[in-house]
Tab-separated table of C-alpha atoms in Angstrom:
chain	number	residue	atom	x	y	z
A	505	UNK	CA	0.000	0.000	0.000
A	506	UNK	CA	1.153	3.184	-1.020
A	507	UNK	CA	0.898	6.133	1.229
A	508	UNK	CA	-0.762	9.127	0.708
A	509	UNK	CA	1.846	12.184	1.098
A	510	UNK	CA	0.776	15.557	2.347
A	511	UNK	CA	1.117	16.849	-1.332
A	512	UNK	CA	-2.122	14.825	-2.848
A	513	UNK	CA	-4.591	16.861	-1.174
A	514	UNK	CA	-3.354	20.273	-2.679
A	515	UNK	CA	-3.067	18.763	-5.871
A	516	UNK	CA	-6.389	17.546	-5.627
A	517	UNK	CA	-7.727	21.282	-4.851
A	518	UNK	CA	-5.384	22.641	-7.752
A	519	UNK	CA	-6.645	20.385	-10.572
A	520	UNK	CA	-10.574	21.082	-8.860
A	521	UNK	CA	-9.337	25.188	-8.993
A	522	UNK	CA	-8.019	24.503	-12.658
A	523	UNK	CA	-11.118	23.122	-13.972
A	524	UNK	CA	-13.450	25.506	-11.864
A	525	UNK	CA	-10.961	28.531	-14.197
A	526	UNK	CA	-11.746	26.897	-16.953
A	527	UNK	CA	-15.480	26.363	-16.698
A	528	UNK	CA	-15.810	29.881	-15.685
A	529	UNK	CA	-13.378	30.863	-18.385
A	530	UNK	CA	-15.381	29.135	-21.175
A	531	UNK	CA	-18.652	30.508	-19.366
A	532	UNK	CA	-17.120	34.201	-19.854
A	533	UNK	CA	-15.980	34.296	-23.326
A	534	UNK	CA	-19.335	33.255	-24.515
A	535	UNK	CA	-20.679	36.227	-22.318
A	536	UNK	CA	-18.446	38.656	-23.605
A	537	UNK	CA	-19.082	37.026	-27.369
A	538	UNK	CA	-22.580	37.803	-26.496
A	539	UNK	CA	-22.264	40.747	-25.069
A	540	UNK	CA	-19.229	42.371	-26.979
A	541	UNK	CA	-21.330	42.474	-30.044
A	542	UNK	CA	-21.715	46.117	-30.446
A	543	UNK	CA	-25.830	46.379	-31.594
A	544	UNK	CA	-26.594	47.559	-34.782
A	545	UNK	CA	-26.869	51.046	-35.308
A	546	UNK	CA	-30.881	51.887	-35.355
A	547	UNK	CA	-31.993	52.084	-39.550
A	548	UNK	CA	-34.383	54.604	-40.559
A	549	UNK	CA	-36.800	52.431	-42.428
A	550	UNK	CA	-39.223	54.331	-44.734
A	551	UNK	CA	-42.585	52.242	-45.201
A	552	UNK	CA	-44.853	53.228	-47.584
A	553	UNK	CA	-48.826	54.210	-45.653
A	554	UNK	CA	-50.644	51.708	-47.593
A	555	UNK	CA	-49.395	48.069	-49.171
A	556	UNK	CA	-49.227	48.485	-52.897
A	557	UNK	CA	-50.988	45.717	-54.493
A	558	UNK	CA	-49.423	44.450	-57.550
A	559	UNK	CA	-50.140	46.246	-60.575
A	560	UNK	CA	-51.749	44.028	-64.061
A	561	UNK	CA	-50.224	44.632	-67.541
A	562	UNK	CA	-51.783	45.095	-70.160
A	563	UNK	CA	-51.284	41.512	-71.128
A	564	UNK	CA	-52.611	40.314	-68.336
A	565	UNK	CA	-55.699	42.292	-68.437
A	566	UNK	CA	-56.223	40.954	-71.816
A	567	UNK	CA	-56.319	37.642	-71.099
A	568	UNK	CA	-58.344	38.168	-68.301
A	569	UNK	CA	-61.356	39.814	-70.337
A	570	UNK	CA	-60.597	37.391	-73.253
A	571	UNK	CA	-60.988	34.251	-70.965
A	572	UNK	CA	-64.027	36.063	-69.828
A	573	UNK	CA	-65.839	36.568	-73.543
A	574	UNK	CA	-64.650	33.200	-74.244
A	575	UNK	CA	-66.695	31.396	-71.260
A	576	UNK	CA	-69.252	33.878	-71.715
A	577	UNK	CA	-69.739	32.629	-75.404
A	578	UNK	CA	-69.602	29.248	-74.645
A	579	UNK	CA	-71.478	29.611	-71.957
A	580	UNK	CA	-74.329	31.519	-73.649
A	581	UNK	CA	-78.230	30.725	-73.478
A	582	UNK	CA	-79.261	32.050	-76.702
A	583	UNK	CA	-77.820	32.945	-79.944
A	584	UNK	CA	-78.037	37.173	-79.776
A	585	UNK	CA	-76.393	37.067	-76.204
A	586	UNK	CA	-73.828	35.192	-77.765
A	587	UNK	CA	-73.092	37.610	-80.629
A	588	UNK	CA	-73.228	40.450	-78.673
A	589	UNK	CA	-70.469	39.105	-76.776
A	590	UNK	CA	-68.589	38.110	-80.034
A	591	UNK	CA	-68.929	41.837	-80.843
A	592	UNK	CA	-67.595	43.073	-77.790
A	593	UNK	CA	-64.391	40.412	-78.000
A	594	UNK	CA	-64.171	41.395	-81.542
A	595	UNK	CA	-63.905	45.234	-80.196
A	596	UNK	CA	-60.280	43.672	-78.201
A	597	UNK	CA	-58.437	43.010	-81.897
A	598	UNK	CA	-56.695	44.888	-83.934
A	599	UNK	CA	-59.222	43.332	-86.640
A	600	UNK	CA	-61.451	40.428	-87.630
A	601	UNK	CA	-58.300	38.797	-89.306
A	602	UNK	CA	-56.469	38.587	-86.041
A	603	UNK	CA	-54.266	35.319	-86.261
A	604	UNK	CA	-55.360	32.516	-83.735
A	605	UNK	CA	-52.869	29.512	-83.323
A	606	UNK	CA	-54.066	26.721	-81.347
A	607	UNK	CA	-50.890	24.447	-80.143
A	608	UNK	CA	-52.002	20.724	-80.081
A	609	UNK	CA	-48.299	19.312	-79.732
A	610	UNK	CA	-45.336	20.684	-77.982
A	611	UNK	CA	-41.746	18.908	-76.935
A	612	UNK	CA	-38.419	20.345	-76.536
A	613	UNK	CA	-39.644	23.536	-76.999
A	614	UNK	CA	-41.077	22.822	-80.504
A	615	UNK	CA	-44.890	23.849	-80.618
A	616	UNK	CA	-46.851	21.857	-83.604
A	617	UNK	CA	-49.871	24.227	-84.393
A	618	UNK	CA	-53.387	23.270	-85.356
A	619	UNK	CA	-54.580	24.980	-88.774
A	620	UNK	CA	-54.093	28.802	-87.902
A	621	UNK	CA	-57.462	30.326	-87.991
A	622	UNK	CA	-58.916	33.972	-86.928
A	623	UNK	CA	-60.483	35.060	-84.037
A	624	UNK	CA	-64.255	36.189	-86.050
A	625	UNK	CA	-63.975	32.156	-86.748
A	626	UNK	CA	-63.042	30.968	-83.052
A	627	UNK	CA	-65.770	33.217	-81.430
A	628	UNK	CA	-68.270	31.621	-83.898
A	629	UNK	CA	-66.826	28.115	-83.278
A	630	UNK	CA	-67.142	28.859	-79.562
A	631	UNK	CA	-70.640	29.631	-80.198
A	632	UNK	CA	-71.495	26.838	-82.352
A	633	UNK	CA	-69.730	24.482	-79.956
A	634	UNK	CA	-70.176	25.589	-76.785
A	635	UNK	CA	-67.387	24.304	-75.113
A	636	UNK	CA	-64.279	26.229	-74.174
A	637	UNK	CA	-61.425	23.437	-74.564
A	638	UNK	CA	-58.527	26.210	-74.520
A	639	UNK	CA	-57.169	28.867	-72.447
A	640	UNK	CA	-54.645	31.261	-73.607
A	641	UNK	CA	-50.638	30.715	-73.653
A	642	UNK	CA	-49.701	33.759	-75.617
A	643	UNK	CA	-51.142	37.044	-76.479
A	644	UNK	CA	-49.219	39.820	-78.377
A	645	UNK	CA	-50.709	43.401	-78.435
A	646	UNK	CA	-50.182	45.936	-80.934
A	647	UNK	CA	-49.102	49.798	-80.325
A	648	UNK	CA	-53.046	50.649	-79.608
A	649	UNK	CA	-53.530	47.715	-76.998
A	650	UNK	CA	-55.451	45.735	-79.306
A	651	UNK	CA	-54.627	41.756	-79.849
A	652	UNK	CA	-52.633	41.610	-82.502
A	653	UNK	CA	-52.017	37.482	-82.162
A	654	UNK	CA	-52.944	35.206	-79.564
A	655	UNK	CA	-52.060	31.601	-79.000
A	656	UNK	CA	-54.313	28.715	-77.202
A	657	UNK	CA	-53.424	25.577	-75.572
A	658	UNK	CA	-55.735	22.744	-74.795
A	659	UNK	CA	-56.709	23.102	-71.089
């Protein structure tokens, strides 16, 4: 048996003191890392009084009526509610000869196009049909804000 000297109970309280310094060392530097970080300076933040709500194009307001006049022609009970809302479409286009493509087949960014036709002969198809199998993909205006082309898609 080995016996104990008069040294082994201050080098027990030194290694206790040395790992009491270091816990309270480690718990320090994470204070001052938490509180050493000088705060932002306050920014002036200008907020407008209201939310602005976004604001349509003129595409997009297009195609909005136009899906409108298209469901409303399909859609229609009689015959002269249905051309009165062909007239009122027709009013949208640059003219009665207005281009309609109708893609029926598209891959790697290839688009294979019905038979082009206008939009006096959709409306009336519409009409005739009523069923509104497309929705619009594409829609180019001219300088007055009138359709000048418009492409479909099947829905």
């Amino acid at each position: 048996m080995k016996k104990r000297t008069s040294q082994s109970p201050l080098t027990r309280i030194l290694t206790i003191a040395l790992f009491g310094l270091l816990a309270m060392g480690a718990c320090k530097s994470k204070k001052k890392a938490v509180v050493a970080a000088p705060e932002p300076a306050p920014v002036e933040r200008v907020e407008p009084a209201r939310p602005v709500a976004p604001v349509a194009t003129a595409e997009e307001l297009a195609v909005s009526k136009l899906e409108n006049y298209f469901n409303s022609i399909a859609n229609s009970s009689n015959v002269q509610m249905a051309n009165s809302s062909i007239q009122e479409a027709l009013s949208m286009f640059s003219n009665q000869e207005t281009p309609i493509l109708i893609v029926i087949h598209e891959e790697s960014g290839i688009k294979d196009y019905d038979e082009p036709t206008t939009i006096a002969k959709y409306l009336n198809y519409l009409k005739d049909t009523k069923k509104n199998l497309n929705f619009i993909s594409d829609i180019r205006l001219d300088g007055n804000g009138r359709v000048s082309e418009l492409e479909l898609r099947r829905k």
